[in-house]
Amino acid sequence: MKKQTIQPVKSINGGIELPGDKSISHRYGMLAGIAEGTTELRHFSAAADCHSTLLCMQALGAKVKIANDVVRVTGHGPRGLQRPRKALDAGNSGTTIRLLSGILAGQNFSSTISGDGSLQKRPMKRVVTPLRQMGAEIIAREEQFAPLEIHGAKLRAITYEMPMASAQVKSAVLLAGLFAEGLTKVIEPARTRDHTELALAEFGAEIEQHGLTTTVHGLGSNGSKMLTARALDVPGDISSAVFFIAAASLFPESTLLIHNVGLNPTRTAILDLFLSMGADIKTPSLRASHGEVVGDLAVKGAPLKGGIISGDTIPLVIDELPMLAALGPYTEEGIEIRDAAELRVKESDRIAALAENLRRMGAQVEERPDGLRVEGRKAGKLHGAEIEPRGDHRIAMAFAIAGLGAEGKTIIRDADCAGVSFPTFYEELERLSQR
Ligand code: S3P
C-alpha cells in the first residue's frame, strides 16, 4: 500500500483537465448496455468505480471496448442482457450496485451482485424496498447488505415516495421503471443530481420532471420502444475539481484554470458555497452538452470565511463535504456541517474519518451524530501528520489538500485509494504545485 508524502506549497498554478464525471460515466455506461447498437463515450471516467460498471455490463453480455478515455459499448436492446456466469462485482462503487440493481430487477434471469469489504457494509435496503414493491424478489445479507441476489421479474410501475434524498435510489427506481408496464413515478424529499433523467432522455426514453416528481415511461414488453445508441461526451468531474478549487483558494498567488467541468445545476451548489465564503471562481464560458452544462473554471487564491452547511444543501454537496470540512482550519469562522448523517454510510464513516484525521493535524473538532464542527484559523495552524484515509478516496484527497498549507510534511497512508475516482490525482497536484 503506497504512502504519499505531501509537502507544503506556495501556490497552485496552471491548467488542468479532470477525469470524466463519475456519475455521468456510470449512467452512460449502463444505458449504452441496454441500448440498441454501439455507443461511443468520449472522456469516459478513468475512475476504478466506473471501470467496475463497465466490467459488470460486459459480464451481462454487452460488448465493451476501451481505448484510452474513449469507451465503446455495444448493447442489444433492453431485452438483450444475458445471465452472468458468476456474481457481478461492483468493487467499491455504491452507484454501480444500486443503479444496476434497478436494471437487474427487470431482467428475465437471476443474478448476484456484490463488492469489496466497504461496499458490503453499506446500506442496500434503500434500493431493495422499492424494487421488491415493483415485483422483483431480492435476497440481501441480513436484509440490509450485499451480496444482493436479484431474481428479475415482470415489474409493475409504482409511485415511490423516497424516505431519503438519494440520487442512487431515485435512479434505481427509474431504471427499473424502464422494464415496468406504464408510468413509474419517484418523489424526492429534496433535490438530488439529475444525471439519470438527462441520460435517459438522451438515449430516447420518455421522462418528465415536475418539481420533485420524476416520471419514466416503461419501454413496453414487446420491445416496441427502444433506447438508441449515441455518441456522447462526458464532462470533467466537478467533485474532483473541488479538490483543486480548494487547493488554489488556500494561497493568494494561485491562478488555476480547470477545463471542461460539468456544471449541471444539481451539482454546482458547491461553487455557490465557495463563492459565499469569499472564493474567487469565475466561469468564463458555458455550453450545453447532451442536456448537461459544461464550462471552464478560473480560480484565484482568496481568503475563505467558512460557515454552516445544513438542510437541503447537504444532498447537493454530499461528495464535497470531506473537502469542505478539511478546509475548516484555514477559514475565518470554521466550518460546521449539520444534517449529514448520510456521511457515516459512504465509502467510510466520513464524519469519524474527518474528525480523527483533522485532530491528527492539530485541528479542534467537535464530532456530532449528523456532522461536525471544525474550528477556524484562530484555533491555530495545522501541522503535518500521518493520515489514515480508511480506504476512502475522498478522505485521502481532502487531506492531501489540507497538507499543502500545513507546517511540515503530511503522509497519506494507502494513498492509492484515490484511484477509486481520480487515478492521477497526486501527479496532477504535484504538477500544479509551486514551492
Ligand atoms: C451518486 C449519488 C450520491 C453520491 C455518490 C454518487 C450518484 O449518493 O454520494 O458519490 O452517482 O448517483 P446518494 O445518492 O446515495 O446520496
Short mmCIF file of C-alpha atoms and ligand atoms in Angstrom, two decimals:
data_model
loop_
_atom_site.label_atom_id
_atom_site.label_comp_id
_atom_site.label_asym_id
_atom_site.label_seq_id
_atom_site.Cartn_x
_atom_site.Cartn_y
_atom_site.Cartn_z
CA MET A 1 0.00 0.00 0.00
CA LYS A 2 1.56 3.21 -1.20
CA LYS A 3 2.29 6.11 1.14
CA GLN A 4 2.18 9.56 -0.43
CA THR A 5 4.14 12.45 1.05
CA ILE A 6 2.62 15.91 0.73
CA GLN A 7 4.97 18.87 1.16
CA PRO A 8 3.70 22.41 1.80
CA VAL A 9 3.39 24.63 -1.28
CA LYS A 10 3.49 28.37 -2.03
CA SER A 11 0.70 28.35 -4.61
CA ILE A 12 -1.20 26.29 -7.19
CA ASN A 13 -0.77 27.47 -10.78
CA GLY A 14 -1.53 26.22 -14.26
CA GLY A 15 -4.29 24.40 -16.10
CA ILE A 16 -5.95 21.04 -15.55
CA GLU A 17 -8.45 18.76 -17.26
CA LEU A 18 -10.21 16.38 -14.89
CA PRO A 19 -11.32 12.79 -15.40
CA GLY A 20 -14.81 12.43 -16.86
CA ASP A 21 -17.68 12.83 -14.39
CA LYS A 22 -18.10 9.63 -12.42
CA SER A 23 -21.88 9.85 -12.01
CA ILE A 24 -22.45 10.54 -15.70
CA SER A 25 -19.99 7.84 -16.83
CA HIS A 26 -21.82 5.18 -14.77
CA ARG A 27 -25.17 6.15 -16.27
CA TYR A 28 -23.95 6.35 -19.87
CA GLY A 29 -22.16 3.01 -19.48
CA MET A 30 -25.26 1.26 -18.15
CA LEU A 31 -27.73 2.78 -20.61
CA ALA A 32 -25.39 2.02 -23.52
CA GLY A 33 -25.51 -1.62 -22.43
CA ILE A 34 -29.30 -1.78 -22.79
CA ALA A 35 -29.49 0.40 -25.92
CA GLU A 36 -29.53 -0.98 -29.42
CA GLY A 37 -26.18 -0.58 -31.24
CA THR A 38 -22.76 0.85 -30.42
CA THR A 39 -22.49 3.89 -28.18
CA GLU A 40 -19.29 5.93 -28.19
CA LEU A 41 -18.45 7.59 -24.86
CA ARG A 42 -15.66 10.16 -25.07
CA HIS A 43 -13.71 11.26 -21.99
CA PHE A 44 -15.25 8.39 -20.02
CA SER A 45 -14.12 8.48 -16.38
CA ALA A 46 -10.80 6.83 -15.57
CA ALA A 47 -12.14 6.04 -12.07
CA ALA A 48 -11.89 2.47 -10.81
CA ASP A 49 -15.60 2.77 -9.89
CA CYS A 50 -16.65 3.37 -13.49
CA HIS A 51 -14.46 0.52 -14.65
CA SER A 52 -16.47 -1.68 -12.27
CA THR A 53 -19.64 -0.62 -14.08
CA LEU A 54 -18.13 -1.47 -17.48
CA LEU A 55 -16.99 -4.89 -16.27
CA CYS A 56 -20.49 -5.61 -14.94
CA MET A 57 -22.09 -4.60 -18.27
CA GLN A 58 -19.59 -6.84 -20.06
CA ALA A 59 -20.45 -9.75 -17.76
CA LEU A 60 -24.10 -9.11 -18.67
CA GLY A 61 -23.36 -9.57 -22.38
CA ALA A 62 -22.67 -6.03 -23.62
CA LYS A 63 -19.53 -5.62 -25.73
CA VAL A 64 -17.11 -3.11 -24.18
CA LYS A 65 -14.01 -1.70 -25.90
CA ILE A 66 -11.76 0.73 -24.06
CA ALA A 67 -9.20 2.87 -25.90
CA ASN A 68 -7.71 5.47 -23.54
CA ASP A 69 -10.66 7.62 -22.48
CA VAL A 70 -12.94 6.53 -25.33
CA VAL A 71 -15.23 3.65 -24.48
CA ARG A 72 -17.46 1.87 -26.99
CA VAL A 73 -20.32 -0.17 -25.61
CA THR A 74 -22.48 -2.33 -27.86
CA GLY A 75 -25.87 -3.26 -26.47
CA HIS A 76 -28.61 -5.46 -27.86
CA GLY A 77 -31.60 -3.50 -26.63
CA PRO A 78 -33.42 -3.55 -23.28
CA ARG A 79 -34.10 -7.30 -23.50
CA GLY A 80 -30.61 -8.09 -24.74
CA LEU A 81 -28.76 -8.70 -21.47
CA GLN A 82 -27.75 -12.23 -20.50
CA ARG A 83 -27.48 -14.03 -17.20
CA PRO A 84 -23.91 -13.50 -15.92
CA ARG A 85 -21.81 -16.61 -15.35
CA LYS A 86 -20.69 -15.50 -11.89
CA ALA A 87 -21.53 -12.87 -9.30
CA LEU A 88 -21.21 -9.30 -10.57
CA ASP A 89 -18.50 -7.28 -8.81
CA ALA A 90 -19.27 -3.61 -8.15
CA GLY A 91 -15.91 -3.14 -6.36
CA ASN A 92 -16.06 -0.04 -4.15
CA SER A 93 -18.88 1.55 -6.12
CA GLY A 94 -22.23 2.29 -4.48
CA THR A 95 -23.52 3.78 -7.72
CA THR A 96 -22.75 0.59 -9.64
CA ILE A 97 -24.51 -1.76 -7.24
CA ARG A 98 -27.54 0.45 -6.55
CA LEU A 99 -28.26 1.60 -10.11
CA LEU A 100 -27.55 -1.76 -11.66
CA SER A 101 -29.92 -3.41 -9.17
CA GLY A 102 -32.70 -1.42 -10.85
CA ILE A 103 -31.80 -2.87 -14.24
CA LEU A 104 -31.28 -6.40 -12.89
CA ALA A 105 -34.69 -6.32 -11.21
CA GLY A 106 -36.35 -6.11 -14.63
CA GLN A 107 -34.50 -8.98 -16.32
CA ASN A 108 -35.86 -12.45 -17.04
CA PHE A 109 -32.93 -14.04 -15.21
CA SER A 110 -31.42 -14.12 -11.72
CA SER A 111 -28.10 -12.60 -10.79
CA THR A 112 -25.98 -11.77 -7.76
CA ILE A 113 -24.15 -8.51 -7.27
CA SER A 114 -21.63 -7.67 -4.56
CA GLY A 115 -18.48 -5.64 -3.99
CA ASP A 116 -15.49 -5.03 -1.72
CA GLY A 117 -15.45 -5.00 2.08
CA SER A 118 -16.54 -1.35 2.29
CA LEU A 119 -19.44 -1.83 -0.14
CA GLN A 120 -20.63 -4.91 1.76
CA LYS A 121 -21.10 -2.70 4.83
CA ARG A 122 -23.18 -0.03 3.09
CA PRO A 123 -27.00 0.09 3.31
CA MET A 124 -28.83 -1.60 0.44
CA LYS A 125 -32.33 -1.81 1.90
CA ARG A 126 -33.00 1.61 0.40
CA VAL A 127 -33.00 0.06 -3.10
CA VAL A 128 -34.26 -3.39 -2.12
CA THR A 129 -37.52 -1.97 -0.69
CA PRO A 130 -38.81 -0.17 -3.82
CA LEU A 131 -37.56 -2.86 -6.20
CA ARG A 132 -39.46 -5.50 -4.20
CA GLN A 133 -42.55 -3.30 -4.42
CA MET A 134 -42.13 -3.40 -8.19
CA GLY A 135 -42.18 -7.20 -8.11
CA ALA A 136 -38.54 -8.32 -8.03
CA GLU A 137 -37.53 -10.94 -5.50
CA ILE A 138 -34.33 -9.84 -3.77
CA ILE A 139 -32.36 -11.60 -1.07
CA ALA A 140 -29.95 -9.36 0.84
CA ARG A 141 -27.49 -10.44 3.52
CA GLU A 142 -29.18 -9.72 6.86
CA GLU A 143 -31.92 -7.98 4.85
CA GLN A 144 -29.60 -4.96 4.51
CA PHE A 145 -26.34 -5.67 2.78
CA ALA A 146 -24.64 -7.03 -0.34
CA PRO A 147 -24.37 -9.59 -1.76
CA LEU A 148 -27.77 -8.98 -3.34
CA GLU A 149 -29.36 -11.96 -5.07
CA ILE A 150 -31.79 -10.47 -7.54
CA HIS A 151 -34.46 -12.58 -9.18
CA GLY A 152 -35.67 -10.46 -12.07
CA ALA A 153 -39.39 -10.32 -12.79
CA LYS A 154 -42.06 -8.69 -14.91
CA LEU A 155 -42.16 -5.41 -13.00
CA ARG A 156 -45.15 -3.24 -12.10
CA ALA A 157 -44.96 0.52 -12.25
CA ILE A 158 -45.11 2.22 -8.84
CA THR A 159 -45.21 5.69 -7.37
CA TYR A 160 -42.37 5.78 -4.88
CA GLU A 161 -42.10 8.45 -2.25
CA MET A 162 -38.45 8.29 -1.21
CA PRO A 163 -37.73 8.36 2.52
CA MET A 164 -34.30 9.93 1.91
CA ALA A 165 -32.71 12.29 -0.60
CA SER A 166 -30.61 9.90 -2.68
CA ALA A 167 -29.86 10.11 -6.40
CA GLN A 168 -28.86 6.47 -6.34
CA VAL A 169 -32.22 5.30 -5.01
CA LYS A 170 -34.11 7.58 -7.41
CA SER A 171 -32.04 6.24 -10.29
CA ALA A 172 -32.51 2.58 -9.34
CA VAL A 173 -36.30 3.02 -9.40
CA LEU A 174 -36.26 4.99 -12.67
CA LEU A 175 -34.08 2.38 -14.37
CA ALA A 176 -36.36 -0.41 -13.13
CA GLY A 177 -39.25 1.69 -14.44
CA LEU A 178 -37.95 1.16 -17.98
CA PHE A 179 -38.82 -2.51 -17.58
CA ALA A 180 -42.24 -1.92 -15.96
CA GLU A 181 -45.57 -1.57 -17.74
CA GLY A 182 -46.79 2.05 -17.65
CA LEU A 183 -45.60 5.05 -15.66
CA THR A 184 -43.18 4.82 -12.74
CA LYS A 185 -43.01 7.92 -10.55
CA VAL A 186 -40.41 8.88 -7.97
CA ILE A 187 -40.98 11.69 -5.48
CA GLU A 188 -37.87 13.04 -3.77
CA PRO A 189 -37.87 14.77 -0.37
CA ALA A 190 -35.18 17.17 -1.64
CA ARG A 191 -33.45 17.73 -4.93
CA THR A 192 -30.57 15.42 -5.89
CA ARG A 193 -28.41 15.16 -9.00
CA ASP A 194 -30.47 14.53 -12.14
CA HIS A 195 -27.94 12.84 -14.45
CA THR A 196 -30.10 9.71 -14.79
CA GLU A 197 -33.03 11.76 -16.01
CA LEU A 198 -30.88 13.64 -18.54
CA ALA A 199 -29.13 10.48 -19.72
CA LEU A 200 -32.42 8.62 -20.14
CA ALA A 201 -33.72 11.45 -22.32
CA GLU A 202 -30.50 11.37 -24.39
CA PHE A 203 -30.88 7.66 -25.06
CA GLY A 204 -34.50 8.20 -26.15
CA ALA A 205 -36.55 7.20 -23.08
CA GLU A 206 -39.65 9.21 -22.24
CA ILE A 207 -39.12 11.02 -18.97
CA GLU A 208 -40.71 14.05 -17.32
CA GLN A 209 -39.80 16.14 -14.31
CA HIS A 210 -42.19 18.36 -12.35
CA GLY A 211 -40.77 19.79 -9.17
CA LEU A 212 -39.63 16.88 -7.05
CA THR A 213 -41.58 14.26 -9.06
CA THR A 214 -39.95 12.37 -11.93
CA THR A 215 -41.93 10.08 -14.23
CA VAL A 216 -40.46 7.49 -16.57
CA HIS A 217 -42.40 5.56 -19.21
CA GLY A 218 -41.84 1.81 -19.41
CA LEU A 219 -40.29 0.63 -22.67
CA GLY A 220 -43.06 -1.93 -23.20
CA SER A 221 -42.69 -5.70 -23.02
CA ASN A 222 -42.97 -6.22 -26.79
CA GLY A 223 -39.77 -4.30 -27.46
CA SER A 224 -41.75 -1.64 -29.34
CA LYS A 225 -39.78 1.17 -27.66
CA MET A 226 -36.02 1.15 -27.74
CA LEU A 227 -33.09 3.05 -26.37
CA THR A 228 -30.80 4.24 -29.16
CA ALA A 229 -27.02 4.09 -29.18
CA ARG A 230 -25.41 7.54 -29.06
CA ALA A 231 -22.07 9.35 -29.32
CA LEU A 232 -21.65 11.29 -26.09
CA ASP A 233 -19.00 13.43 -24.39
CA VAL A 234 -18.57 13.15 -20.64
CA PRO A 235 -17.72 16.47 -18.95
CA GLY A 236 -14.99 16.74 -16.29
CA ASP A 237 -15.99 15.76 -12.77
CA ILE A 238 -16.89 18.76 -10.58
CA SER A 239 -16.46 16.62 -7.45
CA SER A 240 -12.80 16.10 -8.46
CA ALA A 241 -12.49 19.79 -9.43
CA VAL A 242 -13.34 20.74 -5.85
CA PHE A 243 -10.01 19.44 -4.51
CA PHE A 244 -8.18 21.77 -6.87
CA ILE A 245 -10.53 24.70 -6.24
CA ALA A 246 -9.82 24.25 -2.54
CA ALA A 247 -6.06 23.95 -3.12
CA ALA A 248 -5.89 27.09 -5.27
CA SER A 249 -8.07 29.09 -2.87
CA LEU A 250 -5.65 28.48 0.01
CA PHE A 251 -2.78 30.52 -1.46
CA PRO A 252 -3.03 34.21 -2.51
CA GLU A 253 -0.74 33.75 -5.52
CA SER A 254 -2.65 30.84 -7.08
CA THR A 255 -4.16 31.09 -10.55
CA LEU A 256 -5.74 27.91 -11.87
CA LEU A 257 -7.80 27.17 -14.96
CA ILE A 258 -9.91 24.00 -14.82
CA HIS A 259 -11.14 23.00 -18.28
CA ASN A 260 -14.43 21.38 -19.31
CA VAL A 261 -16.10 20.88 -15.95
CA GLY A 262 -19.64 19.52 -15.72
CA LEU A 263 -21.74 22.36 -14.28
CA ASN A 264 -25.15 20.70 -14.05
CA PRO A 265 -27.20 22.93 -11.68
CA THR A 266 -27.80 19.95 -9.35
CA ARG A 267 -24.02 19.76 -8.80
CA THR A 268 -22.95 23.42 -8.60
CA ALA A 269 -24.21 24.18 -5.07
CA ILE A 270 -20.59 23.62 -4.04
CA LEU A 271 -19.49 26.55 -6.21
CA ASP A 272 -22.17 28.76 -4.66
CA LEU A 273 -20.90 27.74 -1.22
CA PHE A 274 -17.30 28.55 -2.12
CA LEU A 275 -18.39 31.90 -3.57
CA SER A 276 -20.43 32.73 -0.49
CA MET A 277 -17.32 32.05 1.60
CA GLY A 278 -15.29 34.52 -0.47
CA ALA A 279 -13.61 32.22 -3.04
CA ASP A 280 -12.55 33.78 -6.35
CA ILE A 281 -14.07 31.49 -9.01
CA LYS A 282 -15.13 32.65 -12.47
CA THR A 283 -16.88 30.68 -15.19
CA PRO A 284 -15.75 32.47 -18.36
CA SER A 285 -17.64 30.16 -20.73
CA LEU A 286 -20.68 27.88 -20.54
CA ARG A 287 -22.08 25.50 -23.11
CA ALA A 288 -24.69 22.76 -23.34
CA SER A 289 -23.63 19.16 -23.92
CA HIS A 290 -26.22 16.36 -24.21
CA GLY A 291 -28.53 18.05 -21.71
CA GLU A 292 -25.64 18.76 -19.31
CA VAL A 293 -23.94 22.14 -18.81
CA VAL A 294 -20.16 22.39 -19.27
CA GLY A 295 -17.70 25.25 -18.67
CA ASP A 296 -14.21 26.27 -17.59
CA LEU A 297 -13.48 27.46 -14.06
CA ALA A 298 -10.87 30.14 -13.36
CA VAL A 299 -9.80 30.09 -9.72
CA LYS A 300 -7.56 32.51 -7.82
CA GLY A 301 -6.40 32.41 -4.23
CA ALA A 302 -8.71 34.19 -1.76
CA PRO A 303 -9.28 34.04 2.00
CA LEU A 304 -12.24 31.83 2.93
CA LYS A 305 -14.78 32.86 5.53
CA GLY A 306 -16.20 29.44 6.43
CA GLY A 307 -19.77 28.92 7.65
CA ILE A 308 -22.55 26.43 8.35
CA ILE A 309 -23.76 23.88 5.77
CA SER A 310 -27.08 22.18 6.51
CA GLY A 311 -30.57 21.18 5.36
CA ASP A 312 -31.46 20.75 1.68
CA THR A 313 -27.97 21.88 0.63
CA ILE A 314 -26.47 18.69 2.07
CA PRO A 315 -27.58 16.24 -0.66
CA LEU A 316 -26.38 18.71 -3.31
CA VAL A 317 -22.83 18.82 -1.90
CA ILE A 318 -22.67 15.39 -0.27
CA ASP A 319 -19.44 14.29 -2.01
CA GLU A 320 -17.72 17.63 -1.43
CA LEU A 321 -18.26 17.75 2.34
CA PRO A 322 -14.97 15.97 3.19
CA MET A 323 -13.01 18.68 1.35
CA LEU A 324 -15.02 21.47 2.96
CA ALA A 325 -14.52 20.04 6.44
CA ALA A 326 -10.78 19.62 5.87
CA LEU A 327 -10.61 23.29 4.83
CA GLY A 328 -12.20 24.34 8.14
CA PRO A 329 -8.90 25.18 9.92
CA TYR A 330 -7.96 27.52 7.05
CA THR A 331 -11.18 29.56 7.30
CA GLU A 332 -12.02 32.63 9.37
CA GLU A 333 -15.08 31.21 11.16
CA GLY A 334 -14.50 27.48 10.82
CA ILE A 335 -16.81 25.00 9.07
CA GLU A 336 -19.86 23.40 10.60
CA ILE A 337 -21.74 20.58 8.87
CA ARG A 338 -25.23 19.61 10.08
CA ASP A 339 -27.98 17.21 8.88
CA ALA A 340 -25.39 15.00 7.17
CA ALA A 341 -25.73 11.61 8.93
CA GLU A 342 -25.52 10.10 5.39
CA LEU A 343 -21.78 10.79 5.56
CA ARG A 344 -21.50 7.92 8.02
CA VAL A 345 -22.56 5.37 5.36
CA LYS A 346 -20.40 6.48 2.45
CA GLU A 347 -17.19 4.69 1.35
CA SER A 348 -16.17 5.10 5.02
CA ASP A 349 -17.76 6.72 8.06
CA ARG A 350 -16.66 10.09 6.76
CA ILE A 351 -17.60 12.03 9.89
CA ALA A 352 -15.38 9.82 12.06
CA ALA A 353 -12.60 9.75 9.44
CA LEU A 354 -12.62 13.55 9.15
CA ALA A 355 -12.65 14.12 12.89
CA GLU A 356 -9.84 11.64 13.51
CA ASN A 357 -7.52 12.93 10.79
CA LEU A 358 -8.22 16.61 11.43
CA ARG A 359 -7.26 16.05 15.06
CA ARG A 360 -4.07 14.28 13.97
CA MET A 361 -3.16 17.54 12.18
CA GLY A 362 -3.91 19.59 15.29
CA ALA A 363 -7.37 20.92 14.42
CA GLN A 364 -10.09 21.48 17.01
CA VAL A 365 -13.07 19.33 16.08
CA GLU A 366 -16.39 18.52 17.67
CA GLU A 367 -17.85 15.32 16.20
CA ARG A 368 -21.65 15.02 16.20
CA PRO A 369 -24.01 12.22 15.11
CA ASP A 370 -25.00 14.13 11.95
CA GLY A 371 -21.94 16.22 11.22
CA LEU A 372 -19.05 18.08 12.81
CA ARG A 373 -17.74 21.48 13.74
CA VAL A 374 -14.17 22.35 12.78
CA GLU A 375 -12.69 25.48 14.33
CA GLY A 376 -11.15 28.09 12.05
CA ARG A 377 -7.76 29.82 11.85
CA LYS A 378 -7.88 31.23 15.37
CA ALA A 379 -7.54 27.69 16.79
CA GLY A 380 -4.02 27.51 15.34
CA LYS A 381 -2.14 26.32 12.27
CA LEU A 382 -2.31 22.70 11.12
CA HIS A 383 0.81 20.55 11.30
CA GLY A 384 1.71 17.66 9.05
CA ALA A 385 0.69 14.21 10.28
CA GLU A 386 0.21 10.65 9.11
CA ILE A 387 -3.31 10.36 7.67
CA GLU A 388 -5.40 7.19 7.74
CA PRO A 389 -7.96 7.51 4.92
CA ARG A 390 -9.80 4.26 5.82
CA GLY A 391 -9.70 3.21 2.16
CA ASP A 392 -11.82 6.22 1.21
CA HIS A 393 -10.70 8.16 -1.88
CA ARG A 394 -12.27 11.46 -0.87
CA ILE A 395 -10.71 11.38 2.61
CA ALA A 396 -7.27 10.71 1.10
CA MET A 397 -7.59 13.59 -1.39
CA ALA A 398 -9.12 16.05 1.11
CA PHE A 399 -6.17 15.58 3.49
CA ALA A 400 -3.61 15.79 0.70
CA ILE A 401 -5.01 19.29 0.06
CA ALA A 402 -5.13 20.16 3.78
CA GLY A 403 -1.45 19.14 3.95
CA LEU A 404 -0.43 21.74 1.35
CA GLY A 405 -0.85 24.57 3.84
CA ALA A 406 0.28 22.75 6.99
CA GLU A 407 3.57 23.06 8.88
CA GLY A 408 5.85 20.18 7.83
CA LYS A 409 5.07 17.13 5.73
CA THR A 410 1.85 15.12 5.65
CA ILE A 411 1.84 11.43 4.81
CA ILE A 412 -1.24 9.81 3.30
CA ARG A 413 -1.32 6.09 4.06
CA ASP A 414 -2.90 3.76 1.49
CA ALA A 415 -2.83 6.72 -0.88
CA ASP A 416 -3.77 4.63 -3.95
CA CYS A 417 -7.37 4.55 -2.79
CA ALA A 418 -7.70 7.93 -4.60
CA GLY A 419 -7.89 5.87 -7.81
CA VAL A 420 -11.48 4.98 -6.99
CA SER A 421 -12.36 8.35 -8.54
CA PHE A 422 -9.10 10.03 -9.64
CA PRO A 423 -6.16 7.75 -10.55
CA THR A 424 -3.76 10.60 -11.48
CA PHE A 425 -4.65 12.89 -8.55
CA TYR A 426 -1.20 13.09 -6.88
CA GLU A 427 0.67 13.56 -10.17
CA GLU A 428 -1.66 16.39 -11.17
CA LEU A 429 -1.36 18.01 -7.76
CA GLU A 430 2.44 17.85 -7.94
CA ARG A 431 2.44 19.29 -11.48
CA LEU A 432 0.45 22.36 -10.34
CA SER A 433 2.33 22.88 -7.06
CA GLN A 434 4.75 25.83 -6.76
CA ARG A 435 7.23 25.76 -3.89
C1 S3P B 1 -24.19 9.42 -6.62
C2 S3P B 1 -25.05 9.87 -5.65
C3 S3P B 1 -24.65 10.19 -4.29
C4 S3P B 1 -23.14 10.37 -4.18
C5 S3P B 1 -22.39 9.30 -4.90
C6 S3P B 1 -22.76 9.28 -6.37
C7 S3P B 1 -24.72 9.10 -7.95
O1 S3P B 1 -25.03 9.12 -3.43
O2 S3P B 1 -22.74 10.40 -2.84
O3 S3P B 1 -20.99 9.51 -4.79
O4 S3P B 1 -23.94 8.96 -8.90
O5 S3P B 1 -25.95 8.98 -8.07
P1 S3P B 1 -26.53 9.06 -2.79
O6 S3P B 1 -27.45 9.15 -3.91
O7 S3P B 1 -26.61 7.74 -2.11
O8 S3P B 1 -26.57 10.19 -1.83
#
